[in-house]
mmCIF file of C-alpha atoms and ligand atoms in Angstrom:
data_model
loop_
_atom_site.group_PDB
_atom_site.id
_atom_site.type_symbol
_atom_site.label_atom_id
_atom_site.label_comp_id
_atom_site.label_asym_id
_atom_site.label_seq_id
_atom_site.Cartn_x
_atom_site.Cartn_y
_atom_site.Cartn_z
ATOM 1 C CA UNK A 25 29.077 12.509 -16.150
ATOM 2 C CA UNK A 26 28.173 10.761 -12.975
ATOM 3 C CA UNK A 27 26.132 13.142 -9.964
ATOM 4 C CA UNK A 28 24.924 11.960 -6.113
ATOM 5 C CA UNK A 29 22.895 14.306 -5.683
ATOM 6 C CA UNK A 30 19.424 15.335 -2.822
ATOM 7 C CA UNK A 31 16.101 15.929 -4.079
ATOM 8 C CA UNK A 32 12.960 14.387 -4.810
ATOM 9 C CA UNK A 33 13.129 12.077 -8.071
ATOM 10 C CA UNK A 34 9.490 12.889 -9.249
ATOM 11 C CA UNK A 35 10.812 16.795 -9.213
ATOM 12 C CA UNK A 36 14.392 15.870 -11.786
ATOM 13 C CA UNK A 37 13.348 16.335 -15.266
ATOM 14 C CA UNK A 38 15.527 14.286 -17.220
ATOM 15 C CA UNK A 39 14.692 11.228 -20.485
ATOM 16 C CA UNK A 40 13.653 8.679 -17.560
ATOM 17 C CA UNK A 41 13.963 8.389 -13.876
ATOM 18 C CA UNK A 42 13.859 4.707 -12.625
ATOM 19 C CA UNK A 43 11.336 3.571 -9.485
ATOM 20 C CA UNK A 44 12.307 1.504 -7.133
ATOM 21 C CA UNK A 45 8.772 -0.884 -7.762
ATOM 22 C CA UNK A 46 7.804 -4.502 -6.392
ATOM 23 C CA UNK A 47 6.866 -7.533 -8.485
ATOM 24 C CA UNK A 48 3.055 -6.699 -9.292
ATOM 25 C CA UNK A 49 4.330 -3.168 -10.623
ATOM 26 C CA UNK A 50 0.676 -1.826 -9.776
ATOM 27 C CA UNK A 51 2.575 0.758 -6.842
ATOM 28 C CA UNK A 52 3.666 0.483 -3.415
ATOM 29 C CA UNK A 53 4.900 2.938 -1.044
ATOM 30 C CA UNK A 54 8.217 4.838 -0.730
ATOM 31 C CA UNK A 55 9.263 6.268 -4.472
ATOM 32 C CA UNK A 56 7.260 3.700 -5.487
ATOM 33 C CA UNK A 57 4.253 5.658 -4.207
ATOM 34 C CA UNK A 58 5.708 9.195 -4.865
ATOM 35 C CA UNK A 59 5.875 8.418 -8.587
ATOM 36 C CA UNK A 60 2.795 6.882 -8.875
ATOM 37 C CA UNK A 61 1.375 10.197 -7.243
ATOM 38 C CA UNK A 62 3.422 12.762 -8.977
ATOM 39 C CA UNK A 63 2.690 9.971 -12.310
ATOM 40 C CA UNK A 64 -0.897 10.188 -12.040
ATOM 41 C CA UNK A 65 -3.068 7.449 -12.831
ATOM 42 C CA UNK A 66 -2.447 6.885 -16.346
ATOM 43 C CA UNK A 67 0.518 5.291 -15.483
ATOM 44 C CA UNK A 68 -0.853 2.411 -13.185
ATOM 45 C CA UNK A 69 -3.090 1.330 -16.064
ATOM 46 C CA UNK A 70 0.040 1.082 -18.159
ATOM 47 C CA UNK A 71 1.284 -0.910 -15.427
ATOM 48 C CA UNK A 72 -1.401 -3.604 -14.969
ATOM 49 C CA UNK A 73 -1.141 -3.377 -18.979
ATOM 50 C CA UNK A 74 2.380 -4.912 -18.641
ATOM 51 C CA UNK A 75 1.968 -7.779 -16.124
ATOM 52 C CA UNK A 76 4.728 -7.420 -13.679
ATOM 53 C CA UNK A 77 8.204 -7.604 -13.674
ATOM 54 C CA UNK A 78 10.665 -10.671 -11.789
ATOM 55 C CA UNK A 79 12.967 -9.095 -8.749
ATOM 56 C CA UNK A 80 16.108 -8.427 -11.203
ATOM 57 C CA UNK A 81 14.455 -7.051 -14.154
ATOM 58 C CA UNK A 82 13.111 -3.871 -15.332
ATOM 59 C CA UNK A 83 9.956 -2.733 -17.358
ATOM 60 C CA UNK A 84 9.278 0.392 -18.785
ATOM 61 C CA UNK A 85 6.329 2.816 -18.962
ATOM 62 C CA UNK A 86 5.453 6.801 -19.730
ATOM 63 C CA UNK A 87 5.988 9.476 -17.521
ATOM 64 C CA UNK A 88 3.098 10.819 -18.106
ATOM 65 C CA UNK A 89 2.333 13.951 -15.575
ATOM 66 C CA UNK A 90 6.299 13.412 -14.667
ATOM 67 C CA UNK A 91 8.707 16.496 -16.042
ATOM 68 C CA UNK A 92 10.597 13.273 -17.627
ATOM 69 C CA UNK A 93 10.177 11.527 -20.734
ATOM 70 C CA UNK A 94 9.715 8.203 -18.917
ATOM 71 C CA UNK A 95 10.172 5.638 -15.841
ATOM 72 C CA UNK A 96 11.340 2.717 -15.986
ATOM 73 C CA UNK A 97 10.531 0.127 -13.294
ATOM 74 C CA UNK A 98 13.248 -1.654 -11.821
ATOM 75 C CA UNK A 99 12.147 -4.590 -9.586
ATOM 76 C CA UNK A 100 14.991 -5.070 -7.021
ATOM 77 C CA UNK A 101 15.843 -8.066 -4.346
ATOM 78 C CA UNK A 102 14.845 -7.816 -1.151
ATOM 79 C CA UNK A 103 17.474 -8.334 1.842
ATOM 80 C CA UNK A 104 17.503 -11.106 3.514
ATOM 81 C CA UNK A 105 21.160 -11.741 4.736
ATOM 82 C CA UNK A 106 23.149 -11.800 1.445
ATOM 83 C CA UNK A 107 23.094 -15.358 0.763
ATOM 84 C CA UNK A 108 19.876 -15.746 -2.044
ATOM 85 C CA UNK A 109 21.925 -13.726 -5.319
ATOM 86 C CA UNK A 110 20.890 -10.274 -3.736
ATOM 87 C CA UNK A 111 23.780 -8.587 -4.838
ATOM 88 C CA UNK A 112 23.296 -10.205 -8.410
ATOM 89 C CA UNK A 113 19.600 -9.487 -8.493
ATOM 90 C CA UNK A 114 20.717 -6.029 -7.670
ATOM 91 C CA UNK A 115 23.681 -6.143 -10.750
ATOM 92 C CA UNK A 116 20.893 -6.786 -12.934
ATOM 93 C CA UNK A 117 18.269 -4.539 -12.192
ATOM 94 C CA UNK A 118 20.959 -1.550 -12.796
ATOM 95 C CA UNK A 119 22.245 -3.408 -15.976
ATOM 96 C CA UNK A 120 18.493 -3.749 -17.510
ATOM 97 C CA UNK A 121 18.180 0.130 -16.564
ATOM 98 C CA UNK A 122 20.642 0.640 -19.081
ATOM 99 C CA UNK A 123 19.364 -2.252 -21.650
ATOM 100 C CA UNK A 124 16.066 0.656 -21.762
ATOM 101 C CA UNK A 125 18.152 2.927 -22.205
ATOM 102 C CA UNK A 126 19.900 2.074 -25.334
ATOM 103 C CA UNK A 127 16.488 0.098 -26.941
ATOM 104 C CA UNK A 128 14.204 3.947 -26.151
ATOM 105 C CA UNK A 129 17.395 6.267 -26.485
ATOM 106 C CA UNK A 130 17.447 7.517 -23.597
ATOM 107 C CA UNK A 131 21.046 10.280 -22.818
ATOM 108 C CA UNK A 132 20.002 11.009 -19.424
ATOM 109 C CA UNK A 133 19.041 8.284 -16.265
ATOM 110 C CA UNK A 134 17.938 9.205 -13.002
ATOM 111 C CA UNK A 135 17.881 6.207 -10.080
ATOM 112 C CA UNK A 136 16.659 6.094 -6.534
ATOM 113 C CA UNK A 137 18.963 3.713 -4.433
ATOM 114 C CA UNK A 138 16.808 0.934 -5.279
ATOM 115 C CA UNK A 139 16.078 -1.786 -2.385
ATOM 116 C CA UNK A 140 18.179 0.410 0.510
ATOM 117 C CA UNK A 141 14.317 1.420 1.958
ATOM 118 C CA UNK A 142 11.609 -1.231 2.490
ATOM 119 C CA UNK A 143 13.746 -3.975 0.973
ATOM 120 C CA UNK A 144 16.022 -3.310 3.668
ATOM 121 C CA UNK A 145 19.374 -3.707 1.415
ATOM 122 C CA UNK A 146 22.228 -2.792 3.507
ATOM 123 C CA UNK A 147 22.983 0.847 2.033
ATOM 124 C CA UNK A 148 26.692 0.904 1.519
ATOM 125 C CA UNK A 149 26.741 -2.289 0.295
ATOM 126 C CA UNK A 150 24.223 -0.957 -2.157
ATOM 127 C CA UNK A 151 25.457 2.122 -3.507
ATOM 128 C CA UNK A 152 28.859 0.549 -4.574
ATOM 129 C CA UNK A 153 27.430 -2.328 -6.323
ATOM 130 C CA UNK A 154 24.515 0.741 -8.030
ATOM 131 C CA UNK A 155 27.897 2.541 -8.945
ATOM 132 C CA UNK A 156 30.130 -0.676 -10.308
ATOM 133 C CA UNK A 157 27.380 -1.551 -13.338
ATOM 134 C CA UNK A 158 27.102 2.559 -13.985
ATOM 135 C CA UNK A 159 30.256 3.064 -14.809
ATOM 136 C CA UNK A 160 30.944 -0.303 -16.285
ATOM 137 C CA UNK A 161 27.312 0.882 -18.784
ATOM 138 C CA UNK A 162 29.674 4.230 -19.113
ATOM 139 C CA UNK A 163 32.651 2.490 -19.689
ATOM 140 C CA UNK A 164 31.390 0.589 -22.383
ATOM 141 C CA UNK A 165 30.072 3.048 -24.092
ATOM 142 C CA UNK A 166 26.011 3.372 -22.965
ATOM 143 C CA UNK A 167 24.777 6.083 -25.202
ATOM 144 C CA UNK A 168 24.092 7.793 -21.653
ATOM 145 C CA UNK A 169 25.987 10.848 -20.553
ATOM 146 C CA UNK A 170 23.866 12.204 -17.418
ATOM 147 C CA UNK A 171 23.551 10.033 -14.697
ATOM 148 C CA UNK A 172 21.832 10.615 -11.487
ATOM 149 C CA UNK A 173 21.722 8.972 -8.289
ATOM 150 C CA UNK A 174 19.502 10.603 -5.953
ATOM 151 C CA UNK A 175 19.147 10.379 -2.451
ATOM 152 C CA UNK A 176 16.677 11.206 -0.181
ATOM 153 C CA UNK A 177 18.785 12.270 3.496
ATOM 154 C CA UNK A 178 21.695 14.438 4.446
ATOM 155 C CA UNK A 179 22.660 11.098 5.774
ATOM 156 C CA UNK A 180 22.295 9.448 2.388
ATOM 157 C CA UNK A 181 24.348 11.793 0.332
ATOM 158 C CA UNK A 182 27.284 12.113 2.606
ATOM 159 C CA UNK A 183 27.126 8.126 2.397
ATOM 160 C CA UNK A 184 26.797 7.861 -1.144
ATOM 161 C CA UNK A 185 29.618 10.462 -1.981
ATOM 162 C CA UNK A 186 31.851 8.884 0.172
ATOM 163 C CA UNK A 187 31.305 5.709 -1.841
ATOM 164 C CA UNK A 188 32.023 7.077 -4.938
ATOM 165 C CA UNK A 189 35.229 8.862 -3.405
ATOM 166 C CA UNK A 190 36.644 4.947 -2.959
ATOM 167 C CA UNK A 191 35.931 4.848 -6.787
ATOM 168 C CA UNK A 192 38.878 7.302 -7.927
HETATM 169 N N1 LIG B 23 13.082 10.600 -3.964
HETATM 170 C C1 LIG B 23 14.076 10.026 -4.325
HETATM 171 N N2 LIG B 23 14.434 8.685 -3.118
HETATM 172 C C2 LIG B 23 13.086 8.461 -2.684
HETATM 173 C C3 LIG B 23 11.811 8.932 -2.708
HETATM 174 C C4 LIG B 23 11.938 10.447 -2.996
HETATM 175 N N3 LIG B 23 10.612 10.121 -4.021
HETATM 176 N N4 LIG B 23 11.337 8.603 -1.679
HETATM 177 C C5 LIG B 23 12.245 7.624 -0.943
HETATM 178 N N5 LIG B 23 13.437 7.404 -1.252
HETATM 179 P P1 LIG B 23 11.711 2.466 -1.699
HETATM 180 P P2 LIG B 23 12.870 -0.144 -1.882
HETATM 181 C C6 LIG B 23 14.396 6.698 -1.351
HETATM 182 O O1 LIG B 23 11.541 1.702 0.089
HETATM 183 O O2 LIG B 23 13.145 -0.491 -1.012
HETATM 184 C C7 LIG B 23 7.344 0.018 -2.050
HETATM 185 O O3 LIG B 23 6.905 -0.253 -1.214
HETATM 186 C C8 LIG B 23 14.561 5.486 0.141
HETATM 187 O O4 LIG B 23 14.668 7.096 0.851
HETATM 188 O O5 LIG B 23 11.016 3.283 -1.655
HETATM 189 O O6 LIG B 23 13.576 -0.190 -3.365
HETATM 190 C C9 LIG B 23 7.882 -0.595 -3.701
HETATM 191 O O7 LIG B 23 6.048 -1.184 -4.085
HETATM 192 C C10 LIG B 23 15.582 4.759 0.049
HETATM 193 O O8 LIG B 23 16.750 4.905 0.118
HETATM 194 O O9 LIG B 23 11.983 0.929 -1.820
HETATM 195 C C11 LIG B 23 7.967 -2.074 -3.567
HETATM 196 O O10 LIG B 23 6.939 -2.684 -2.152
HETATM 197 C C12 LIG B 23 15.469 4.199 -1.350
HETATM 198 O O11 LIG B 23 14.107 6.081 -2.251
HETATM 199 C C13 LIG B 23 9.545 -1.685 -2.305
HETATM 200 O O12 LIG B 23 8.892 -0.377 -1.523
HETATM 201 C C14 LIG B 23 14.215 3.141 -1.798
HETATM 202 O O13 LIG B 23 13.402 2.819 -0.731
HETATM 203 C C15 LIG B 23 10.720 -1.628 -2.351
HETATM 204 O O14 LIG B 23 11.518 -1.053 -1.656
#
């Protein structure tokens, strides 16, 4: 089941929440900052040991003080106009999250709108890519049963729901 919801992803109790991280994995602003604040300093210590993550991929850590068991740190692309492989890199982030979900027995996942903040990816386009990959993974028999796409504003929620409606 795929649900578009509004809220703070750090408050969700799911098997894993996804972070919109940067390649250092050492924290930043936006949802990344919120996740590190809520998880506590042990998260940064584990991230430092992971040693970074290339754009288009993702790494899994413990959730520490979060209600969620795990955090999957996905590094989305910075939007440069769309001709530098941004669509495929964003799709790869979602695919890697589902691969990690298989490996770590994750049944419920919550995604923020990766790359649509500081990284400036056009919102509707990012939602379309996200939903395409989510439905593909579920259709291919992923063990994940519940997916939340978490929006941070009413406007984003409405826009995301409109894109979902086009998926029939
Ligand atoms: N819960 C859910 N969504 C949130 C939250 C939250 N607590 N806070 C923000 N958002 P961004 P990016 C939404 O900028 O574009 C960081 O500095 C926000 O409204 O967090 O992938 C990293 O370290 C937006 O829709 O991530 C990187 O350097 C979405 O989360 C860089 O930002 C993503 O916005 C990554 O940029």
